[in-house]
Amino acid sequence: MSASCLKVSLDVSPKRNTIARRNAIAQYVSILFESVPRCVLQKERDCPKERECPECQQCAGGLCWNNLHCQNGAVEDDCHETCLGGCTGPGPQDCLVCKDIFVDGACTTSCPPNRFEYMGRRCVTSQQCRSIPPSDINQLKECEMESSKMKKWIPFAGRCTQGCPSGYQILDDTECVPCVGHCHKFCGEGGVLDVSSVACIQSLRECTYINGSLSIQLGAGGPTIMEELEEISVNIEEIDGFLKISRSFPLVSLNFLKNLKVIHGNQLEGNKSALIVWDNPKLERLWLWDNMSQGLEIRNGRLLFHDNPRLCMSEVDKLQNITGLSNYTNVEVARESNGDRAICNSISLNVTLSIVNSTSVLIQWSNLEYSGKQTLLGYKVHYKEAPTNVSVDDLDEESCWGDNWKVNYIMINSDLQDVNRSSETLHVIGSLKAYTRYAYFVESYTMAWEIEGVQTPIQYFTTHPYRPYIPRKFKVHPKSSSEFILSWEPPLINNGRLTHYIVAGKFCADSESSVVERDFCEQTTSPSKPKVTPPPNTLVGSPPPPVNKTCCAAEEKRICTHDDDNQQFNFIFQEGTAKPDKELCGQPSTLYSVLYSNGLFADEGGIENYQTMYGAMFNNESEDFFKVENPIGFNYTHNTTGIKAAGGTYIYFIQRVNANSLSTTLTDLRHFSEYSLKIVACRAPYENEPDDNWFRVRCSPAGLKHARTRSLYGADDINSTTVVVDIPEKWSTSVRVTWEPPLNPNGLVLNYDVVYRRTDIEHHVPIKLCVSRDRFEGLGRWVWLRNVPPGDYEVRVRAISLYGSGGFTSPIYFKSRRPEFDSTPSNLIIAFSCIGALLAFGAFDLRAQEDELIQLLTNSDTSSSSGGYFQP
């Protein structure tokens, strides 16, 4: 132990001045309470870091109780390997505590050859081992069944043990010998062994002889209680006293005691009964006598059977014949309370399965015809899920377990159904799970005293498959400017055997109207920032912030940004919503007719043949989904994988993915373009499944995602060779610039930046001109630079797209000349005429302003004298 701070938990024993403490270094040890400083915390708290605690420099090994008292003993690392918790020296005899065995004053790992390990801590001789008294049976834990004979201490295999291990038995109370055949294990001390819980059942394990009587009373048990009982009690062969089975609700038979041979009856219940079976609501049979070749012998005592409503009297009669007991009386075995709720004399009933679908089945049978005074109230149809074959042993209509049998009651001559006894009864079992195996049987419902009835054998059916659930966790990752990686997880419930997934997508053209209606030079795509005066040699109007890439109409008040590649939209389409509708970001679409076309069920994987796939697409419903506005410069061509644009990128497509794959890669997509993507899961058809409306039951609803591919580097650059500078007239100070837009930009082009500056003046501040795309196109793809003073210039142009700014073109140089004046007489006359007209117009306008001022002053005085009211 180092001098680190300790986490102290005050666990003080009143008999010892010690305290149990715990730290991160040592195991549990004891320290002197009176030596601990009184500042010990009474609750566990975080101690300071180890380096903050002072070490005991004056003590050996740096160990101390406080600043005045050192800890005695050597450092633990210097102790012998057999020591635990410190030592006083380096040898095994110096240990304070032994890890393993303490023998002859020293610690060791095992006992010497002539000794036996006792209780895992010391060694004893064989005589000392046999002299140890057996455990007191009154001190045994609850449900302990072994007799005191089995509790004797016996030297065996180097250890002093109580009883013998599995596969051995005690010989002459002194040694363990191998069993011949199977071992005999005595349980009990001559009294009654009560088994009243599942935990107590375990105490019967390997018991072969019950030394006393066995009473089983299980008030509850899980659905596997019969299997557990049979596994544990299979070795019991003899019971010295009586056997009593009472109020055991889980028991349906006594076959868990299938190797029981003899009930001696040396101890009897009420001095009379050797086998008591009383008040077991579910007990239906005693033993499977065909599997019990040894039979059952009751050497002394009688039978006592009462209140077993499902146990037919034929079972008791068979037991009486096998045991050879004399006839029982009605007091011993009451016919009125045994089998009163069971069908003991079965009458055959032919039940057939008529119609099966995914959630219900129709069964039918011919009605029973009773004679005499027998009364038929109706029928009970029992059913349950059955992945494997089942039996009626676990039948319990009142069970709390989830896998119990469900019951439908069909009453005859009721208001709901008037059954003619000579006709057939039809019954629908509903609310079933699709693609699930069920077991069912039919039982007659008679008066309690009837001894004849019907219980058909168990039959099975499997419901039809149905529509799978939607694929889960549909994700789209833009891998590059032309690829998406799609991933998903299988549906929560398949409702059939999944065969494949279908991925469909379409190109969502960016809205042209939003670009036309908005001037991106005046209305920027991001909040305005304080204007900063650029230093010399800095371009005015540096690249604007990235465009907020939105795709929704403004009136919808939704923002569908694509800055985050992992942004997800997941729409679940319920049945009945397959209609043309506004999808995300204003794209009208629906995918049902496309997803559920017969061509999608081809055997090949990959993208289906276009003619097959789209043969039934273009009806009124699917047309909306695959309607794409024709962007500028796009020419559609049809091919075998879908519809592509002239550039070889998909406009829309459908891909089939095998069910064992949970991802796919979409290629040949347009750069920085939005796609609407959907996925459905499809199952295999069942035999003779009709094709009408099959798309609503064979494939799942669609999961929806909208995603945008990554940008393509250089796609927004303008070709420098298309930039042309023109000075139309020698007398003009204006310059005209033209260029060709980017061929395939990253989305729509919003505006252009034109930057020009003088090259004949050092540190001349450039001038930037912003031109919207609509204005540029409206002027015939020309831009005028007005009032350009004479001098040498360079001009550069760049495009601003939805993604952001492209690169500037290479500089184009031009010279602006001083305007030349033409002094011909005709031009002079025109010039002087214009000057005269301007002077006359100015004089007239000045006179009009003076008249208006006088009238205004007059009206002001009038309104003041009339109480402040102005009369126009």
PDB file of C-alpha atoms in Angstrom, residues 271-429:
ATOM      1  CA  ASN A 271     -52.882 -42.852   7.935  1.00  0.00           C
ATOM      2  CA  LYS A 272     -54.590 -44.036   4.743  1.00  0.00           C
ATOM      3  CA  SER A 273     -53.480 -42.522   1.427  1.00  0.00           C
ATOM      4  CA  ALA A 274     -50.202 -43.277  -0.394  1.00  0.00           C
ATOM      5  CA  LEU A 275     -50.909 -41.317  -3.629  1.00  0.00           C
ATOM      6  CA  ILE A 276     -52.799 -38.046  -3.243  1.00  0.00           C
ATOM      7  CA  VAL A 277     -53.717 -35.956  -6.321  1.00  0.00           C
ATOM      8  CA  TRP A 278     -55.835 -33.016  -5.270  1.00  0.00           C
ATOM      9  CA  ASP A 279     -56.914 -29.668  -6.782  1.00  0.00           C
ATOM     10  CA  ASN A 280     -54.730 -29.510  -9.915  1.00  0.00           C
ATOM     11  CA  PRO A 281     -56.616 -27.370 -12.464  1.00  0.00           C
ATOM     12  CA  LYS A 282     -54.547 -28.295 -15.520  1.00  0.00           C
ATOM     13  CA  LEU A 283     -53.692 -31.924 -14.827  1.00  0.00           C
ATOM     14  CA  GLU A 284     -54.877 -34.009 -17.795  1.00  0.00           C
ATOM     15  CA  ARG A 285     -53.016 -37.284 -17.500  1.00  0.00           C
ATOM     16  CA  LEU A 286     -51.006 -39.247 -14.968  1.00  0.00           C
ATOM     17  CA  TRP A 287     -48.262 -41.218 -16.708  1.00  0.00           C
ATOM     18  CA  LEU A 288     -47.530 -42.317 -20.255  1.00  0.00           C
ATOM     19  CA  TRP A 289     -47.776 -45.944 -19.348  1.00  0.00           C
ATOM     20  CA  ASP A 290     -46.484 -47.172 -22.686  1.00  0.00           C
ATOM     21  CA  ASN A 291     -43.119 -45.590 -21.816  1.00  0.00           C
ATOM     22  CA  MET A 292     -43.031 -47.017 -18.285  1.00  0.00           C
ATOM     23  CA  SER A 293     -42.027 -50.621 -18.747  1.00  0.00           C
ATOM     24  CA  GLN A 294     -41.512 -51.066 -15.007  1.00  0.00           C
ATOM     25  CA  GLY A 295     -45.043 -49.986 -14.118  1.00  0.00           C
ATOM     26  CA  LEU A 296     -45.778 -48.554 -10.667  1.00  0.00           C
ATOM     27  CA  GLU A 297     -46.076 -50.406  -7.379  1.00  0.00           C
ATOM     28  CA  ILE A 298     -47.893 -49.033  -4.329  1.00  0.00           C
ATOM     29  CA  ARG A 299     -47.014 -51.395  -1.485  1.00  0.00           C
ATOM     30  CA  ASN A 300     -49.136 -49.803   1.180  1.00  0.00           C
ATOM     31  CA  GLY A 301     -51.968 -47.257   1.179  1.00  0.00           C
ATOM     32  CA  ARG A 302     -54.852 -46.113  -1.010  1.00  0.00           C
ATOM     33  CA  LEU A 303     -55.584 -43.522  -3.713  1.00  0.00           C
ATOM     34  CA  LEU A 304     -57.105 -40.079  -3.110  1.00  0.00           C
ATOM     35  CA  PHE A 305     -58.201 -38.032  -6.171  1.00  0.00           C
ATOM     36  CA  HIS A 306     -60.340 -34.894  -5.908  1.00  0.00           C
ATOM     37  CA  ASP A 307     -60.925 -31.604  -7.779  1.00  0.00           C
ATOM     38  CA  ASN A 308     -58.919 -32.326 -10.905  1.00  0.00           C
ATOM     39  CA  PRO A 309     -61.297 -30.900 -13.538  1.00  0.00           C
ATOM     40  CA  ARG A 310     -59.297 -31.957 -16.608  1.00  0.00           C
ATOM     41  CA  LEU A 311     -58.319 -35.420 -15.425  1.00  0.00           C
ATOM     42  CA  CYS A 312     -60.602 -38.036 -16.952  1.00  0.00           C
ATOM     43  CA  MET A 313     -61.646 -40.989 -14.839  1.00  0.00           C
ATOM     44  CA  SER A 314     -60.146 -43.326 -17.411  1.00  0.00           C
ATOM     45  CA  GLU A 315     -56.702 -42.191 -16.227  1.00  0.00           C
ATOM     46  CA  VAL A 316     -57.523 -43.137 -12.635  1.00  0.00           C
ATOM     47  CA  ASP A 317     -58.985 -46.468 -13.713  1.00  0.00           C
ATOM     48  CA  LYS A 318     -55.826 -47.258 -15.662  1.00  0.00           C
ATOM     49  CA  LEU A 319     -53.694 -46.423 -12.589  1.00  0.00           C
ATOM     50  CA  GLN A 320     -55.820 -48.717 -10.432  1.00  0.00           C
ATOM     51  CA  ASN A 321     -55.354 -51.615 -12.859  1.00  0.00           C
ATOM     52  CA  ILE A 322     -51.571 -51.137 -13.067  1.00  0.00           C
ATOM     53  CA  THR A 323     -51.042 -50.887  -9.313  1.00  0.00           C
ATOM     54  CA  GLY A 324     -53.471 -53.725  -8.560  1.00  0.00           C
ATOM     55  CA  LEU A 325     -55.301 -51.788  -5.875  1.00  0.00           C
ATOM     56  CA  SER A 326     -58.846 -52.763  -4.978  1.00  0.00           C
ATOM     57  CA  ASN A 327     -61.808 -50.740  -6.172  1.00  0.00           C
ATOM     58  CA  TYR A 328     -61.854 -47.213  -4.831  1.00  0.00           C
ATOM     59  CA  THR A 329     -64.845 -45.583  -3.248  1.00  0.00           C
ATOM     60  CA  ASN A 330     -66.501 -42.294  -4.262  1.00  0.00           C
ATOM     61  CA  VAL A 331     -64.984 -40.715  -1.157  1.00  0.00           C
ATOM     62  CA  GLU A 332     -61.532 -41.686  -2.353  1.00  0.00           C
ATOM     63  CA  VAL A 333     -62.064 -40.796  -6.038  1.00  0.00           C
ATOM     64  CA  ALA A 334     -65.025 -38.552  -6.816  1.00  0.00           C
ATOM     65  CA  ARG A 335     -66.354 -38.807 -10.376  1.00  0.00           C
ATOM     66  CA  GLU A 336     -68.163 -35.494  -9.949  1.00  0.00           C
ATOM     67  CA  SER A 337     -64.936 -33.482  -9.425  1.00  0.00           C
ATOM     68  CA  ASN A 338     -62.487 -35.293 -11.686  1.00  0.00           C
ATOM     69  CA  GLY A 339     -62.734 -34.677 -15.421  1.00  0.00           C
ATOM     70  CA  ASP A 340     -65.791 -32.425 -15.125  1.00  0.00           C
ATOM     71  CA  ARG A 341     -64.204 -29.896 -17.543  1.00  0.00           C
ATOM     72  CA  ALA A 342     -62.558 -32.406 -19.848  1.00  0.00           C
ATOM     73  CA  ILE A 343     -63.782 -34.164 -22.967  1.00  0.00           C
ATOM     74  CA  CYS A 344     -63.280 -37.740 -21.934  1.00  0.00           C
ATOM     75  CA  ASN A 345     -65.402 -39.626 -24.485  1.00  0.00           C
ATOM     76  CA  SER A 346     -64.510 -37.947 -27.745  1.00  0.00           C
ATOM     77  CA  ILE A 347     -66.755 -37.947 -30.806  1.00  0.00           C
ATOM     78  CA  SER A 348     -65.103 -37.436 -34.184  1.00  0.00           C
ATOM     79  CA  LEU A 349     -65.498 -34.076 -35.917  1.00  0.00           C
ATOM     80  CA  ASN A 350     -64.149 -33.291 -39.361  1.00  0.00           C
ATOM     81  CA  VAL A 351     -62.744 -29.738 -39.487  1.00  0.00           C
ATOM     82  CA  THR A 352     -61.501 -28.298 -42.760  1.00  0.00           C
ATOM     83  CA  LEU A 353     -59.660 -25.127 -43.665  1.00  0.00           C
ATOM     84  CA  SER A 354     -61.562 -23.314 -46.398  1.00  0.00           C
ATOM     85  CA  ILE A 355     -59.959 -19.904 -47.035  1.00  0.00           C
ATOM     86  CA  VAL A 356     -56.625 -18.527 -45.914  1.00  0.00           C
ATOM     87  CA  ASN A 357     -55.325 -14.992 -46.313  1.00  0.00           C
ATOM     88  CA  SER A 358     -52.693 -12.906 -44.556  1.00  0.00           C
ATOM     89  CA  THR A 359     -54.708 -11.991 -41.440  1.00  0.00           C
ATOM     90  CA  SER A 360     -57.495 -14.557 -41.143  1.00  0.00           C
ATOM     91  CA  VAL A 361     -58.669 -18.047 -42.021  1.00  0.00           C
ATOM     92  CA  LEU A 362     -62.084 -19.606 -42.508  1.00  0.00           C
ATOM     93  CA  ILE A 363     -62.694 -23.037 -40.968  1.00  0.00           C
ATOM     94  CA  GLN A 364     -65.831 -25.151 -41.179  1.00  0.00           C
ATOM     95  CA  TRP A 365     -67.234 -28.357 -39.740  1.00  0.00           C
ATOM     96  CA  SER A 366     -70.456 -30.326 -39.627  1.00  0.00           C
ATOM     97  CA  ASN A 367     -72.516 -29.754 -36.508  1.00  0.00           C
ATOM     98  CA  LEU A 368     -72.785 -32.492 -33.907  1.00  0.00           C
ATOM     99  CA  GLU A 369     -76.034 -34.391 -33.490  1.00  0.00           C
ATOM    100  CA  TYR A 370     -76.579 -35.360 -29.871  1.00  0.00           C
ATOM    101  CA  SER A 371     -79.265 -37.759 -28.762  1.00  0.00           C
ATOM    102  CA  GLY A 372     -81.173 -37.995 -25.558  1.00  0.00           C
ATOM    103  CA  LYS A 373     -80.669 -35.385 -22.848  1.00  0.00           C
ATOM    104  CA  GLN A 374     -77.176 -34.346 -23.837  1.00  0.00           C
ATOM    105  CA  THR A 375     -76.850 -30.591 -24.232  1.00  0.00           C
ATOM    106  CA  LEU A 376     -74.552 -28.826 -26.727  1.00  0.00           C
ATOM    107  CA  LEU A 377     -73.995 -25.157 -25.922  1.00  0.00           C
ATOM    108  CA  GLY A 378     -71.553 -24.417 -28.730  1.00  0.00           C
ATOM    109  CA  TYR A 379     -67.947 -24.829 -29.747  1.00  0.00           C
ATOM    110  CA  LYS A 380     -64.555 -23.529 -28.706  1.00  0.00           C
ATOM    111  CA  VAL A 381     -61.855 -22.898 -31.292  1.00  0.00           C
ATOM    112  CA  HIS A 382     -58.361 -22.903 -29.760  1.00  0.00           C
ATOM    113  CA  TYR A 383     -55.417 -21.445 -31.701  1.00  0.00           C
ATOM    114  CA  LYS A 384     -51.900 -20.143 -31.095  1.00  0.00           C
ATOM    115  CA  GLU A 385     -48.681 -19.346 -32.933  1.00  0.00           C
ATOM    116  CA  ALA A 386     -46.724 -22.532 -33.493  1.00  0.00           C
ATOM    117  CA  PRO A 387     -43.320 -22.290 -35.202  1.00  0.00           C
ATOM    118  CA  THR A 388     -42.928 -25.962 -34.188  1.00  0.00           C
ATOM    119  CA  ASN A 389     -45.486 -28.619 -33.403  1.00  0.00           C
ATOM    120  CA  VAL A 390     -47.274 -28.221 -30.066  1.00  0.00           C
ATOM    121  CA  SER A 391     -49.547 -30.216 -27.800  1.00  0.00           C
ATOM    122  CA  VAL A 392     -52.554 -29.446 -25.641  1.00  0.00           C
ATOM    123  CA  ASP A 393     -50.475 -30.048 -22.517  1.00  0.00           C
ATOM    124  CA  ASP A 394     -49.899 -26.323 -22.152  1.00  0.00           C
ATOM    125  CA  LEU A 395     -53.560 -25.417 -22.652  1.00  0.00           C
ATOM    126  CA  ASP A 396     -54.505 -22.751 -20.131  1.00  0.00           C
ATOM    127  CA  GLU A 397     -57.084 -20.172 -21.105  1.00  0.00           C
ATOM    128  CA  GLU A 398     -56.290 -18.097 -18.001  1.00  0.00           C
ATOM    129  CA  SER A 399     -52.517 -18.206 -18.268  1.00  0.00           C
ATOM    130  CA  CYS A 400     -50.566 -14.978 -17.989  1.00  0.00           C
ATOM    131  CA  TRP A 401     -47.897 -16.154 -20.415  1.00  0.00           C
ATOM    132  CA  GLY A 402     -47.876 -14.558 -23.862  1.00  0.00           C
ATOM    133  CA  ASP A 403     -47.782 -17.829 -25.828  1.00  0.00           C
ATOM    134  CA  ASN A 404     -50.893 -19.430 -24.393  1.00  0.00           C
ATOM    135  CA  TRP A 405     -53.777 -20.690 -26.480  1.00  0.00           C
ATOM    136  CA  LYS A 406     -56.394 -18.172 -27.542  1.00  0.00           C
ATOM    137  CA  VAL A 407     -60.042 -19.231 -27.592  1.00  0.00           C
ATOM    138  CA  ASN A 408     -63.004 -18.197 -29.743  1.00  0.00           C
ATOM    139  CA  TYR A 409     -66.455 -19.183 -28.507  1.00  0.00           C
ATOM    140  CA  ILE A 410     -69.164 -20.024 -31.028  1.00  0.00           C
ATOM    141  CA  MET A 411     -72.533 -20.279 -29.293  1.00  0.00           C
ATOM    142  CA  ILE A 412     -75.388 -22.024 -31.038  1.00  0.00           C
ATOM    143  CA  ASN A 413     -78.904 -20.602 -31.155  1.00  0.00           C
ATOM    144  CA  SER A 414     -77.560 -17.158 -30.211  1.00  0.00           C
ATOM    145  CA  ASP A 415     -78.590 -13.813 -31.596  1.00  0.00           C
ATOM    146  CA  LEU A 416     -75.406 -13.670 -33.615  1.00  0.00           C
ATOM    147  CA  GLN A 417     -75.745 -17.000 -35.337  1.00  0.00           C
ATOM    148  CA  ASP A 418     -78.530 -19.546 -35.563  1.00  0.00           C
ATOM    149  CA  VAL A 419     -76.903 -22.856 -36.299  1.00  0.00           C
ATOM    150  CA  ASN A 420     -78.961 -25.652 -37.751  1.00  0.00           C
ATOM    151  CA  ARG A 421     -77.766 -28.906 -36.199  1.00  0.00           C
ATOM    152  CA  SER A 422     -77.777 -30.638 -39.568  1.00  0.00           C
ATOM    153  CA  SER A 423     -75.808 -27.898 -41.315  1.00  0.00           C
ATOM    154  CA  GLU A 424     -72.200 -26.778 -41.204  1.00  0.00           C
ATOM    155  CA  THR A 425     -70.671 -24.136 -39.009  1.00  0.00           C
ATOM    156  CA  LEU A 426     -68.366 -21.531 -40.511  1.00  0.00           C
ATOM    157  CA  HIS A 427     -65.993 -19.561 -38.338  1.00  0.00           C
ATOM    158  CA  VAL A 428     -63.370 -16.929 -39.112  1.00  0.00           C
ATOM    159  CA  ILE A 429     -60.209 -16.743 -37.001  1.00  0.00           C
TER     160      ILE A 429
END
